[in-house]
Structures are given as structure tokens and as C-alpha cells.
Amino acid sequence: MGRILMKGNEAIGEAAIRAGCLNYFAYPITPQSEVAEYLSRRMPEVGGVFLQGESEVAVGYMIFGAAGCGARVFTTSSSPGISLMSEALSYISGAECPAVFVNIMRGGPGLGGILPSQADYFQATKGGGHGDYRLLVMAPAGVQEAVEMVMKAFPLAEKYRNPVMILGDGLIGQMMEPVEFPDELKSEPSNNDDWATSGMETRKSSRRNLVKSLFLDSEQLEAHNRVLKAKYDRMRREEVRYEPYNLEADYKALIVSYGTMSRVCRTAVDILKVEGFEVGMVRPQTLFPFPEKAIEEAVRRESCKVAVSIEMSMGQMVEDVERSVRGRCPVEWFGKSGGDVPTPEEVIDAVKSFVKELI
Amino acid sequence: MEKLEGIVAFVGNYGSGKTEVSINFAVDRKRAGIEVRIADLDLVNPYFRTREARGPLSDLGIDVVLPPEEFLQADLPILSPAVAGMLRQHGRLTVLDVGGEDVGARVLATLADSLRDKHVHMLLVVNPFRPFTDTVAGCLQIRDKIEKASKITVNGIIGNANLIDETAVQDIYKGYDFVRALSAESALPLMFITVAAELLPAIESKRFDCPILTIERQLVPPWKKPVQLKQGGSG
């Protein structure tokens, strides 16, 4: 099959199938519902299962159950739905089960709106649920990248026995782009004989596995949380992904932006380059782990006067940008979160005004 | 293209390009000197709808019928009451941009009273580079579902083969051959095919025995600019 034109939501559904995931539980919500609609048709064609839960709370625990049994499983939702799944995310992380969650973000808080947003940055990267847990969070900037991230998410979730989240804004779900599904990203489910409750008949060992997040003994819980921390530290060492843009120039400002917002910023950087006003960009592809070192390196450039976090939220990622910059230059924020994606012109005005204030 | 007067409804599967075709067809006919109305009947799609091009269309003098302003972003299936009225007393050309698949086309059945005794050009928009419509059988299945839901018979095909910005000349030729085969199999006439304005100079139009509608893309992501619609067209 050559390239086909797909809506992000459809492509995400197809990517999961191509990655070998045949278990999908979900509940419809705009702007993500097309994943469920697409898979309600495709899953039966490939011998997979799509089951619509009675709520996102139920879906979260259906994912936990399937993951605990060692099945490759995923779900998709949008912001309010992910809030309802956050308890399950904490339990799944605590019980060290692999699963893939896709959040096609809409405006919030509360019911908010149905237009694109990136206001679930904190929820995705700092918790949402309770306890000392982290999700490995990947943020695609286009439909092809969403496909590749979904396909990579399953082996990553299994590598760490931890949920992986794909964080896309509403545009990622709704826009159409040509895509292909790289065969080399297909993967076999990893061996889970030593932990999953997959049934004694299919397993070689005679050991009884137990999937749980309850540790009443303080020493046991301490040891368990140390194990989790070691995993998150390993993610920080091994899984950071980012895309540099125009960093070879002598840029006056460094933009940090992710998702479709970064594509607006890229257009702004191109327009400014023609004007002779150089701006560099680091686009985080993983939000946890965050590309701290890349940003710190980038602001060391002598010409760089300011770092600007540009996001479709009222300033969430900016805190991680500040942490990464380590006081080497001022850090500013620009963004919108009502549903209108900032235009390249608005980005240009914001960046210029920050640079001007410093001259 | 001239034969398409009265009520013209564009239907098809999700993402087949109904809205872009509706907008550009309305613009093309307006430029030919015809009074045009266009109604956004897409009740199922949350983004990238005709309503997003309402400014440029109104500027050209095209009458755009939308749900009331305060409900434009509502995640609700709102049908403007003005639509029934405009169908009963339609002018020379009324373009209906209908939502995707049978779910989206069901809105036409609710307008049955207004459409009674009227001829409707019910045109199936096909992009063979989309999932589920990459085979003739797939297209016919979608057609059957749409006819059942809308209670109107499809009576023509629009070839809209494209991969948006990455469409190559060969894709247009392949797409044309595909809709020709679909037309032969279904006995439905091929009304026109579409070609993006920027690709048009590279296309040998002699290959086609149907008209070409030039697409000046209006539904673009925020980092791109829609083609500016001029009164006389881009050529």
C-alpha cells in the first residue's frame, strides 16, 4: 500500500493495529471520536476487539485489566476523559503494566471547548493521578509523526512496563495528511511470563504472578517507589527526543514549542529569517522526559537573549523551560488556550517584543 | 459544469473533500455569473467546515447559510431553519455541503419535505487515496449507505483524488482512471474531477473527457494561508 490521506484520528487507530495492538477500549469524545469510529469498523476486520466502556472511568480499568493479563492494549480520549482515567493511570503505573493512552486535547478546564488546546501538559507530565508516578509522554507535530509515535509507544510501554501517553492537540486528531505505516516499526509483544497474570497454561514457568499496586509495609513501598524512580531516571537517560530547527544560525531568541503549535512557530521562524531576524527552535518530541540539556545547550549561544515557551495553554511548559535554562537568560511565555491557534504573525510579534524589551 | 444548476448536494465518505469541493464549486459558478447560495449541512465534523471560509465566500457575493452565530462552535447537530426555506424556494444554484457518510447524509432525510418534487444533483465525492474508498466496491458500499440514510439517489460522481500538498501529476491520472472505472461499474456519470491550482499547469487535460474544477485550497491548518479568492479566478 502506498501513501494514503488520513485524518490524524484514523491514522492513530490504524497505527495501533499495524503495531500489533488488537485490543482497544474507549469512550467517544470530541475531538477524538473518529478513532473509536474508525476502529469500530477496522478491529473486527483484523480479528481485534473494540469495546466501548460505559464511561472513561470504566475504560481506564478495562485497560488495566487487559494490560495486567499481558495483552497489548490502548485507548484514546480527550482532556475531560483523560481526567476520568487518571486514577487508573496511577494504578497501572503503580502495578507496572504497559499500556498506551492517547489524549487528543481540547480546551479546558472543566468541559472547556472542543477546539485545539495543549492545556493538559501538567496533567500528562506531572501527574493527574496520585502518587509518585510518571508517564512517558510523546507529542507529535503531524499525522505521520503521530503514526510513528503510536507504533513506537507499544514496545516502549513494554520496555518500561509503564503507560506511554501520546499527547496531541485537537488539530492532530482532525487534520488530514498523507501517511504511510513503516513496516520496520512493527513489533512483537515482549515476553511477560515473569509478571503478567496471563494464565498458567500459556506460561513456561510455574511461578504465580501477582499484579498489584498495594504495599502496606513501608519498607516494601519505599523499595517499590525506588524501583519506579529508577525507571523514570532511565527514561531521562534513554528516551529524550527533540527536533532542533535553525540552531545553526546566530539566533537572538530560542523558541521552545511542541505539537502543531511548533509548526506555526516554524513558519514564523522562516518568515523572520527572510527579514534577517534569526530565531532558533527546540521542539520537544518527548515532554517527559523533557529535553532539558538540549535547551540549556541552545541558550548558551552568545547571540541568544531570551527563551520563549510558545504553547496553547496559559503557561505550563514554560516552567520546564525555566528549569532547563537554569537562569542563563530570561524566559518568557506566549500562548492562547481558548481554541484559536496563534498565527505565525502573532508569534512573530511576541518574539520581537520580547527581544526588543531586552535591547 | 453548466448542467449543474438547481440543488447540488455533495456527499461522500469522511474526508473525501466535500467541503473543499463545495466551496470551490460555488466560487467557480459565481465567477461564471450565476447567483450562488451555499449551506453548511455538516453536522458531524467539529473542525475544517465551510463556515471557516464564510468571510472570503461572502466577499465574492456568495450567500453562505450557517447555523446562528452563537451556535457556530457548539458541538451539537444544529440545522439552520433557513435551510428548509432556501430549498423550497431555491434560486439558480444552491450548493449543499453535506456531512460524511450515512451519518452525515441523514440530515437530507430530515429535509425531505422541502426537497419533495425537486430534482437534486446528488454527487458522490470520491478520493481513492482515502481509506475505505480505495476500491470500486468500497465506493459503492458508501453510496448505498448514503442513499439509504438520505433517502435520495446518488446520480453523479466527482473525482477528487489528492494527497493535499503532496499530490503529484501521476496521482491525478491514477485518480481519474479510478473514477472512470467507478463510473463504468455504477453507470453513474462522472460530472467533473478536481485539480489543485498549483498542479494545473503540469496536467494534460486532454487525457480527461470531463470538466476540471480548479481547487484553490481554503481549508488549511493555521501555519498555512488559504489561497486568496479573487473575483475573476486565478486563471
Coordinates of C-alpha atoms in Angstrom, one line a residue:
Chain A
M1 CA 0.0 0.0 0.0
G2 CA 1.3 3.4 -0.9
R3 CA 0.7 6.6 0.9
I4 CA -2.9 7.4 1.8
L5 CA -4.6 10.5 3.0
M6 CA -5.8 10.2 6.6
K7 CA -7.2 12.2 9.4
G8 CA -5.0 12.1 12.4
N9 CA -7.6 10.2 14.5
E10 CA -8.0 7.5 11.8
A11 CA -4.2 7.2 11.4
I12 CA -3.7 6.8 15.1
G13 CA -6.2 3.9 15.1
E14 CA -4.6 2.2 12.1
A15 CA -1.1 2.7 13.6
A16 CA -2.1 0.8 16.7
I17 CA -3.3 -2.1 14.5
R18 CA -0.1 -2.1 12.5
A19 CA 1.9 -2.1 15.7
G20 CA 0.2 -5.3 16.6
C21 CA -2.3 -4.0 19.2
L22 CA -5.7 -5.7 18.7
N23 CA -7.4 -4.6 22.0
Y24 CA -9.0 -1.1 22.1
F25 CA -11.4 0.1 24.7
A26 CA -12.7 3.7 24.5
Y27 CA -15.5 6.1 25.0
P28 CA -16.3 8.8 22.3
I29 CA -15.5 12.4 22.9
T30 CA -14.8 15.3 20.5
P31 CA -12.3 15.9 19.0
Q32 CA -11.1 12.2 19.3
S33 CA -14.3 10.3 18.4
E34 CA -13.1 9.3 14.9
V35 CA -10.5 6.9 16.5
A36 CA -13.4 4.9 18.0
E37 CA -15.5 5.2 14.9
Y38 CA -12.6 4.0 12.7
L39 CA -11.7 1.1 14.9
S40 CA -15.3 0.0 15.4
R41 CA -15.0 -0.9 11.7
R42 CA -11.4 -1.9 11.4
M43 CA -10.9 -4.0 14.6
P44 CA -13.5 -6.7 13.6
E45 CA -11.8 -6.8 10.1
V46 CA -8.5 -7.8 11.6
G47 CA -9.8 -10.1 14.4
G48 CA -9.3 -7.4 17.1
V49 CA -11.6 -6.1 19.8
F50 CA -13.2 -2.7 20.2
L51 CA -15.4 -2.4 23.3
Q52 CA -16.9 0.9 24.2
G53 CA -17.0 1.3 28.0
E54 CA -19.8 2.9 29.9
S55 CA -17.5 5.7 30.9
E56 CA -13.9 6.7 30.8
V57 CA -13.5 5.5 34.4
A58 CA -14.6 2.0 33.3
V59 CA -12.3 2.2 30.2
G60 CA -9.3 3.0 32.4
Y61 CA -9.8 -0.1 34.4
M62 CA -10.6 -2.2 31.3
I63 CA -7.1 -1.1 30.1
F64 CA -5.6 -2.1 33.5
G65 CA -7.3 -5.5 33.4
A66 CA -6.1 -6.3 29.8
A67 CA -2.6 -4.9 30.5
G68 CA -2.3 -6.9 33.7
C69 CA -3.2 -10.0 31.7
G70 CA -0.3 -9.2 29.4
A71 CA -2.3 -8.1 26.4
R72 CA -1.3 -5.2 24.1
V73 CA -3.9 -2.6 24.7
F74 CA -4.6 1.0 24.1
T75 CA -7.2 3.7 24.5
T76 CA -7.9 7.2 23.1
S77 CA -9.7 10.1 24.7
S78 CA -9.7 13.9 25.0
S79 CA -9.0 16.0 28.0
P80 CA -12.0 15.5 30.3
G81 CA -12.0 11.8 29.5
I82 CA -8.3 11.6 30.5
S83 CA -9.1 13.2 33.8
L84 CA -11.6 10.4 34.4
M85 CA -8.9 7.8 33.5
S86 CA -6.2 9.4 35.7
E87 CA -7.0 7.2 38.7
A88 CA -6.5 4.1 36.5
L89 CA -3.2 5.6 35.1
S90 CA -1.9 5.9 38.7
Y91 CA -2.9 2.3 39.4
I92 CA -1.5 1.0 36.1
S93 CA 1.8 2.8 36.8
G94 CA 1.9 1.5 40.4
A95 CA 1.3 -2.0 39.2
E96 CA 3.9 -1.6 36.4
C97 CA 1.7 -2.6 33.5
P98 CA 2.4 -1.4 29.9
A99 CA -0.4 0.4 28.1
V100 CA -0.8 3.2 25.6
F101 CA -3.0 6.2 26.2
V102 CA -3.7 8.9 23.5
N103 CA -5.0 12.3 24.6
I104 CA -6.3 14.5 21.7
M105 CA -6.5 17.6 23.8
R106 CA -9.4 20.1 23.8
G107 CA -9.8 23.4 25.7
G108 CA -10.4 23.3 29.5
P109 CA -10.7 23.4 32.4
G110 CA -14.0 21.6 33.1
L111 CA -15.9 21.0 29.9
G112 CA -14.0 23.8 28.3
G113 CA -14.4 23.7 24.5
I114 CA -13.9 21.3 21.6
L115 CA -11.2 23.2 19.8
P116 CA -7.4 22.5 19.9
S117 CA -5.5 23.0 23.1
Q118 CA -2.3 22.0 24.9
A119 CA -3.6 22.7 28.4
D120 CA -3.1 19.1 29.6
Y121 CA 0.7 19.5 29.8
F122 CA 0.8 19.4 33.6
Q123 CA -1.7 16.5 33.7
A124 CA 0.4 14.5 31.3
T125 CA 3.9 15.3 32.6
K126 CA 3.4 15.9 36.3
G127 CA 0.7 13.6 37.3
G128 CA -3.1 13.9 37.1
G129 CA -3.4 10.9 39.2
H130 CA -1.9 10.4 42.7
G131 CA 1.4 9.1 43.8
D132 CA 5.0 9.1 42.6
Y133 CA 4.5 8.1 39.0
R134 CA 5.4 9.4 35.6
L135 CA 4.2 8.7 32.1
L136 CA 6.5 8.6 29.1
V137 CA 4.9 11.4 27.1
M138 CA 5.3 11.9 23.3
A139 CA 4.0 14.8 21.4
P140 CA 3.5 14.5 17.6
A141 CA 3.6 17.6 15.4
G142 CA 1.9 15.9 12.3
V143 CA -0.1 12.9 11.3
Q144 CA 2.9 10.9 10.1
E145 CA 4.7 11.5 13.3
A146 CA 1.6 10.5 15.2
V147 CA 1.6 7.2 13.4
E148 CA 5.3 6.6 14.2
M149 CA 4.9 7.6 17.8
V150 CA 1.9 5.3 18.3
M151 CA 3.8 2.4 16.7
K152 CA 6.9 3.0 18.9
A153 CA 4.7 3.5 22.0
F154 CA 3.9 -0.2 22.4
P155 CA 7.4 -1.6 22.7
L156 CA 8.4 1.4 24.8
A157 CA 5.5 0.7 27.2
E158 CA 6.7 -2.9 27.4
K159 CA 10.3 -1.9 27.9
Y160 CA 9.4 0.1 31.0
R161 CA 6.3 -1.7 32.0
N162 CA 4.7 1.7 32.3
P163 CA 2.0 3.6 30.5
V164 CA 3.0 5.7 27.5
M165 CA 0.9 8.7 26.5
I166 CA 0.7 10.3 23.1
L167 CA -0.3 13.9 23.7
G168 CA -1.7 15.6 20.6
D169 CA -3.8 18.7 20.3
G170 CA -7.2 18.7 18.6
L171 CA -5.7 19.6 15.3
I172 CA -3.5 16.4 15.3
G173 CA -6.7 14.4 15.5
Q174 CA -8.7 16.4 13.0
M175 CA -6.3 17.4 10.2
M176 CA -5.6 15.3 7.2
E177 CA -2.1 14.5 5.8
P178 CA -0.6 11.8 3.6
V179 CA 0.7 8.9 5.7
E180 CA 2.4 5.5 5.4
F181 CA 2.9 2.8 8.0
P182 CA 6.5 1.8 8.2
D183 CA 6.9 -2.0 8.4
E184 CA 10.1 -1.6 10.4
L185 CA 8.0 -0.2 13.3
K186 CA 6.0 -3.4 13.7
S187 CA 7.0 -5.2 16.8
E188 CA 6.2 -8.4 18.6
P189 CA 4.8 -8.2 22.1
S190 CA 7.6 -8.7 24.6
N191 CA 7.8 -11.8 26.9
N192 CA 5.8 -11.1 30.0
D193 CA 5.9 -14.6 31.6
D194 CA 7.6 -13.2 34.7
W195 CA 5.0 -10.7 35.7
A196 CA 1.6 -10.9 33.8
T197 CA -1.4 -12.8 35.0
S198 CA -1.7 -14.4 31.6
G199 CA -2.7 -17.9 32.9
M200 CA -0.6 -20.8 33.9
E201 CA -1.3 -22.8 30.8
T202 CA 0.3 -20.5 28.4
R203 CA 3.4 -19.8 30.6
K204 CA 6.5 -21.8 30.8
S205 CA 7.3 -21.1 34.5
S206 CA 5.3 -22.4 37.4
R207 CA 5.6 -19.1 39.3
R208 CA 2.4 -17.4 40.3
N209 CA 2.3 -13.8 39.1
L210 CA 0.6 -11.0 41.1
V211 CA -0.3 -7.6 39.6
K212 CA -1.0 -5.0 42.3
S213 CA -0.2 -1.5 43.5
L214 CA -0.8 -2.1 47.2
F215 CA 2.2 -2.2 49.5
L216 CA 1.1 -1.7 53.1
D217 CA 4.6 -2.3 54.5
S218 CA 6.6 0.9 54.5
E219 CA 9.8 -0.7 53.5
Q220 CA 8.2 -2.6 50.7
L221 CA 6.5 0.6 49.4
E222 CA 9.8 2.5 49.7
A223 CA 11.6 -0.2 47.7
H224 CA 8.8 -0.2 45.1
N225 CA 8.9 3.5 44.7
R226 CA 12.7 3.3 44.3
V227 CA 12.3 0.8 41.5
L228 CA 9.8 3.2 39.8
K229 CA 12.2 6.1 40.2
A230 CA 15.0 4.1 38.7
K231 CA 12.8 3.5 35.6
Y232 CA 11.9 7.2 35.3
D233 CA 15.6 8.1 35.6
R234 CA 16.4 5.6 32.9
M235 CA 13.7 7.2 30.6
R236 CA 15.5 10.5 31.3
R237 CA 18.8 9.0 30.1
E238 CA 17.5 7.0 27.1
E239 CA 14.3 8.4 25.8
V240 CA 14.7 12.1 25.3
R241 CA 13.7 13.1 21.8
Y242 CA 13.6 16.6 20.3
E243 CA 13.9 18.3 16.9
P244 CA 16.3 21.3 16.5
Y245 CA 15.3 23.9 14.0
N246 CA 17.5 26.8 12.7
L247 CA 20.0 26.2 15.5
E248 CA 23.0 26.7 13.2
A249 CA 22.1 30.4 12.8
D250 CA 23.1 33.1 15.3
Y251 CA 19.6 33.4 16.8
K252 CA 18.5 36.2 19.0
A253 CA 15.8 34.1 20.6
L254 CA 15.1 30.5 21.2
I255 CA 11.5 29.2 20.8
V256 CA 10.5 26.1 22.6
S257 CA 7.3 24.7 21.2
Y258 CA 5.7 21.3 20.6
G259 CA 2.8 19.7 18.6
T260 CA 1.0 21.6 15.9
M261 CA 1.9 24.9 17.7
S262 CA 5.5 24.2 16.7
R263 CA 4.5 24.2 13.1
V264 CA 3.1 27.7 13.4
C265 CA 6.4 28.6 15.1
R266 CA 8.4 27.0 12.2
T267 CA 6.5 29.2 9.7
A268 CA 7.3 32.2 11.9
V269 CA 11.0 31.3 12.1
D270 CA 11.1 31.0 8.3
I271 CA 9.4 34.4 7.8
L272 CA 11.7 36.1 10.3
K273 CA 14.8 34.5 8.6
V274 CA 13.8 36.3 5.4
E275 CA 13.7 39.5 7.3
G276 CA 17.2 38.8 8.7
F277 CA 15.9 38.2 12.2
E278 CA 17.2 34.8 13.3
V279 CA 15.3 32.7 15.8
G280 CA 16.1 29.1 16.7
M281 CA 13.7 26.4 17.9
V282 CA 13.9 23.3 20.0
R283 CA 10.8 21.2 19.5
P284 CA 10.3 18.6 22.3
Q285 CA 9.1 15.3 20.9
T286 CA 9.1 13.8 24.3
L287 CA 7.6 16.0 27.1
F288 CA 8.6 13.6 29.8
P289 CA 11.5 13.1 29.6
F290 CA 11.9 16.8 28.7
P291 CA 14.9 17.8 26.5
E292 CA 16.5 19.9 29.3
K293 CA 20.1 19.5 28.1
A294 CA 19.2 20.5 24.5
I295 CA 17.5 23.7 25.7
E296 CA 20.4 24.5 28.1
E297 CA 22.9 24.0 25.3
A298 CA 20.8 26.1 22.9
V299 CA 20.6 29.2 25.2
R300 CA 24.4 29.1 25.8
R301 CA 24.7 30.6 22.3
E302 CA 26.1 34.1 22.8
S303 CA 23.6 35.7 20.4
C304 CA 20.6 34.2 22.3
K305 CA 19.0 36.8 24.5
V306 CA 15.8 35.1 25.5
A307 CA 14.0 31.8 25.5
V308 CA 10.2 31.8 24.7
S309 CA 7.9 29.0 25.5
I310 CA 5.1 29.1 23.0
E311 CA 2.2 26.8 23.8
M312 CA -1.6 26.5 23.6
S313 CA -2.0 26.9 27.3
M314 CA -1.7 29.8 29.7
G315 CA 1.8 28.8 30.6
Q316 CA 2.6 25.2 31.7
M317 CA 5.6 24.0 29.7
V318 CA 7.3 27.4 30.5
E319 CA 8.1 26.0 33.9
D320 CA 10.1 23.2 32.4
V321 CA 11.8 25.7 30.0
E322 CA 12.8 27.8 33.1
R323 CA 14.1 24.7 34.8
S324 CA 16.1 23.8 31.7
V325 CA 17.5 27.3 31.1
R326 CA 18.9 27.4 34.6
G327 CA 18.8 31.2 34.8
R328 CA 21.2 31.6 31.8
C329 CA 18.7 34.0 30.1
P330 CA 15.2 35.4 30.7
V331 CA 12.4 33.0 29.9
E332 CA 9.1 34.3 28.5
W333 CA 5.8 32.8 27.7
F334 CA 3.4 33.3 24.8
G335 CA 0.2 31.4 24.0
K336 CA -3.5 31.1 23.7
S337 CA -5.8 28.5 25.1
G338 CA -9.3 29.3 24.1
G339 CA -9.2 27.2 20.9
D340 CA -7.8 29.6 18.4
V341 CA -4.3 28.5 17.4
P342 CA -1.9 31.5 17.4
T343 CA -1.0 32.7 13.9
P344 CA 2.6 33.0 12.6
E345 CA 2.1 36.8 12.7
E346 CA 1.2 36.7 16.4
V347 CA 4.2 34.5 17.2
I348 CA 6.4 36.9 15.3
D349 CA 5.1 40.0 17.2
A350 CA 5.5 38.2 20.5
V351 CA 9.1 37.1 19.8
K352 CA 10.1 40.5 18.5
S353 CA 8.6 42.3 21.5
F354 CA 10.5 40.1 23.9
V355 CA 13.8 40.7 22.1
K356 CA 13.1 44.4 21.9
E357 CA 12.4 44.7 25.7
L358 CA 15.9 43.3 26.2
I359 CA 17.8 45.7 24.0
Chain B
M1 CA -20.3 22.0 -15.1
E2 CA -23.0 24.2 -16.6
K3 CA -25.6 21.5 -16.3
L4 CA -25.3 21.6 -12.6
E5 CA -28.0 24.0 -11.6
G6 CA -30.8 24.0 -9.0
I7 CA -29.9 22.0 -5.9
V8 CA -26.4 20.4 -5.9
A9 CA -25.6 18.3 -2.8
F10 CA -22.0 16.9 -2.3
V11 CA -21.9 13.7 -0.3
G12 CA -19.3 11.1 0.3
N13 CA -17.2 9.4 3.0
Y14 CA -15.4 11.3 5.7
G15 CA -12.5 13.4 4.4
S16 CA -13.4 12.8 0.7
G17 CA -13.1 16.6 0.3
K18 CA -16.8 17.5 0.1
T19 CA -16.3 20.9 1.8
E20 CA -13.3 21.9 -0.3
V21 CA -15.2 20.8 -3.5
S22 CA -18.4 22.6 -2.4
I23 CA -16.6 25.9 -1.7
N24 CA -14.6 25.8 -4.9
F25 CA -17.6 24.8 -7.0
A26 CA -19.6 27.6 -5.5
V27 CA -16.8 30.1 -6.3
D28 CA -16.4 28.7 -9.9
R29 CA -20.2 29.1 -10.6
K30 CA -20.3 32.6 -9.0
R31 CA -17.4 33.6 -11.3
A32 CA -19.4 32.3 -14.2
G33 CA -22.1 34.9 -13.3
I34 CA -24.6 32.7 -11.5
E35 CA -26.2 33.6 -8.2
V36 CA -25.0 31.0 -5.7
R37 CA -26.0 30.0 -2.2
I38 CA -24.1 27.5 -0.1
A39 CA -25.3 25.8 3.0
D40 CA -23.1 24.1 5.6
L41 CA -25.0 21.0 6.4
D42 CA -22.0 19.3 8.1
L43 CA -23.4 18.3 11.4
V44 CA -20.8 15.7 12.3
N45 CA -17.4 17.3 11.8
P46 CA -16.0 19.5 14.5
Y47 CA -13.2 21.3 12.5
F48 CA -12.5 22.3 8.9
R49 CA -16.0 23.2 7.8
T50 CA -17.5 25.5 5.2
R51 CA -18.2 28.0 8.0
E52 CA -14.4 28.7 8.2
A53 CA -14.4 30.1 4.7
R54 CA -17.5 32.3 5.2
G55 CA -15.6 35.5 5.0
P56 CA -14.0 35.0 1.6
L57 CA -17.2 33.5 0.2
S58 CA -19.3 36.4 1.4
D59 CA -16.8 38.8 -0.1
L60 CA -17.4 37.2 -3.5
G61 CA -21.1 37.7 -3.1
I62 CA -21.9 34.1 -2.3
D63 CA -24.8 33.7 0.1
V64 CA -23.5 31.4 3.0
V65 CA -26.2 29.8 5.1
L66 CA -24.9 28.8 8.5
P67 CA -26.3 28.0 11.9
P68 CA -26.8 31.1 14.1
E69 CA -23.5 32.7 15.1
E70 CA -23.9 31.9 18.8
F71 CA -24.0 28.1 18.0
L72 CA -21.2 28.1 15.4
Q73 CA -18.8 26.3 17.7
A74 CA -21.4 24.2 19.5
D75 CA -20.7 20.5 19.5
L76 CA -24.3 19.9 18.6
P77 CA -26.1 18.9 15.4
I78 CA -27.8 22.3 14.7
L79 CA -29.6 22.7 11.3
S80 CA -30.4 26.3 10.5
P81 CA -34.1 26.7 9.9
A82 CA -33.2 28.9 7.0
V83 CA -32.1 25.8 5.1
A84 CA -35.6 24.4 4.7
G85 CA -36.8 27.7 3.4
M86 CA -34.0 28.1 0.9
L87 CA -34.6 24.6 -0.5
R88 CA -38.3 25.3 -1.0
Q89 CA -37.6 28.5 -2.9
H90 CA -34.2 27.7 -4.3
G91 CA -32.5 30.1 -6.7
R92 CA -30.5 29.3 -9.7
L93 CA -27.8 27.3 -7.8
T94 CA -27.9 26.1 -4.2
V95 CA -24.9 24.1 -3.0
L96 CA -25.3 21.8 -0.1
D97 CA -22.1 20.7 1.8
V98 CA -23.3 17.6 3.5
G99 CA -21.5 15.7 6.4
G100 CA -19.6 12.5 5.9
E101 CA -21.0 9.0 5.2
D102 CA -24.5 7.9 6.1
V103 CA -24.4 9.6 9.5
G104 CA -23.7 13.0 7.8
A105 CA -26.2 12.4 5.0
R106 CA -29.1 11.6 7.3
V107 CA -29.7 15.4 7.5
L108 CA -31.0 15.3 4.0
A109 CA -33.8 12.9 5.0
T110 CA -34.9 15.5 7.6
L111 CA -35.2 18.0 4.8
A112 CA -37.4 15.6 2.7
D113 CA -40.5 17.8 2.9
S114 CA -38.5 20.7 1.4
L115 CA -36.9 18.6 -1.2
R116 CA -40.2 16.9 -2.3
D117 CA -40.7 17.1 -6.1
K118 CA -37.4 18.8 -6.6
H119 CA -34.5 17.4 -8.7
V120 CA -31.4 17.1 -6.6
H121 CA -28.0 16.7 -8.1
M122 CA -26.7 14.2 -5.5
L123 CA -23.0 13.9 -6.2
L124 CA -20.7 11.4 -4.6
V125 CA -17.2 12.9 -3.9
V126 CA -14.5 10.2 -4.2
N127 CA -10.9 10.4 -3.2
P128 CA -9.4 7.0 -3.9
F129 CA -6.4 7.9 -1.6
R130 CA -8.7 7.7 1.4
P131 CA -9.3 4.6 3.5
F132 CA -12.5 2.6 2.5
T133 CA -12.9 4.3 -0.9
D134 CA -9.7 2.8 -2.5
T135 CA -11.8 0.2 -4.3
V136 CA -14.8 0.4 -6.5
A137 CA -16.7 -1.9 -4.1
G138 CA -15.8 0.4 -1.2
C139 CA -17.2 3.4 -3.0
L140 CA -20.4 1.6 -3.9
Q141 CA -20.9 0.5 -0.4
I142 CA -20.6 4.1 0.8
R143 CA -23.0 5.2 -1.9
D144 CA -25.6 2.6 -0.8
K145 CA -25.3 3.7 2.9
I146 CA -25.7 7.3 1.9
E147 CA -28.7 6.7 -0.3
K148 CA -30.4 4.7 2.5
A149 CA -29.8 7.3 5.1
S150 CA -30.6 10.4 3.0
K151 CA -33.5 8.7 1.0
I152 CA -32.1 10.3 -2.1
T153 CA -30.4 8.5 -5.1
V154 CA -26.9 9.4 -6.0
N155 CA -26.8 10.5 -9.6
G156 CA -23.2 11.5 -10.3
I157 CA -19.6 11.2 -9.3
I158 CA -16.9 13.8 -8.5
G159 CA -13.3 12.7 -8.8
N160 CA -11.3 14.4 -6.0
A161 CA -8.1 12.4 -6.0
N162 CA -5.5 14.2 -3.9
L163 CA -2.9 13.9 -1.1
I164 CA -3.3 17.6 -0.3
D165 CA 0.1 19.4 -0.7
E166 CA 1.8 16.2 -1.7
T167 CA -0.3 15.4 -4.8
A168 CA 1.7 14.5 -7.9
V169 CA 0.5 14.6 -11.5
Q170 CA 0.5 10.8 -11.6
D171 CA -1.9 10.8 -8.6
I172 CA -4.4 12.9 -10.6
Y173 CA -4.1 10.5 -13.6
K174 CA -4.5 7.4 -11.4
G175 CA -7.4 9.0 -9.6
Y176 CA -9.1 9.8 -12.9
D177 CA -8.7 6.2 -14.1
F178 CA -10.2 5.1 -10.8
V179 CA -13.4 7.2 -11.0
R180 CA -13.8 6.3 -14.7
A181 CA -13.9 2.7 -13.6
L182 CA -16.3 3.5 -10.9
S183 CA -18.5 5.4 -13.4
A184 CA -18.5 2.4 -15.7
E185 CA -19.3 -0.1 -12.9
S186 CA -22.0 2.1 -11.4
A187 CA -23.4 3.6 -14.6
L188 CA -23.2 7.0 -12.8
P189 CA -21.9 9.9 -14.9
L190 CA -18.5 11.5 -14.0
M191 CA -19.5 15.1 -13.6
F192 CA -16.0 16.6 -13.0
I193 CA -12.7 16.0 -11.5
T194 CA -10.6 18.4 -9.4
V195 CA -7.1 19.6 -9.7
A196 CA -5.3 22.0 -7.3
A197 CA -4.5 25.3 -8.9
E198 CA -0.7 24.9 -8.4
L199 CA -0.7 21.5 -10.1
L200 CA -2.9 22.5 -13.1
P201 CA -0.1 23.8 -15.4
A202 CA 1.6 20.3 -15.3
I203 CA -1.6 18.4 -16.1
E204 CA -2.5 17.2 -19.7
S205 CA -6.2 18.0 -19.7
K206 CA -6.6 16.1 -23.0
R207 CA -6.5 12.9 -21.0
F208 CA -9.9 13.7 -19.5
D209 CA -13.3 13.6 -21.1
C210 CA -14.9 15.5 -18.2
P211 CA -14.5 19.1 -16.9
I212 CA -11.9 20.0 -14.3
L213 CA -12.7 22.1 -11.3
T214 CA -9.7 24.1 -10.1
I215 CA -9.2 23.9 -6.3
E216 CA -8.0 27.0 -4.6
R217 CA -7.5 25.5 -1.2
Q218 CA -9.4 27.2 1.6
L219 CA -9.3 24.7 4.5
V220 CA -5.7 24.8 5.7
P221 CA -4.0 24.4 9.0
P222 CA -3.1 27.6 10.9
W223 CA 0.5 27.6 9.7
K224 CA -0.6 27.9 6.1
K225 CA -2.6 30.6 4.2
P226 CA -5.7 29.8 2.2
V227 CA -5.5 30.8 -1.5
Q228 CA -6.9 34.3 -1.8
L229 CA -10.1 34.1 -3.8
K230 CA -10.3 36.7 -6.4
Q231 CA -13.4 37.7 -8.4
G232 CA -12.0 36.6 -11.7
G233 CA -10.2 33.5 -10.5
S234 CA -6.5 32.5 -10.7
G235 CA -6.7 31.6 -14.4

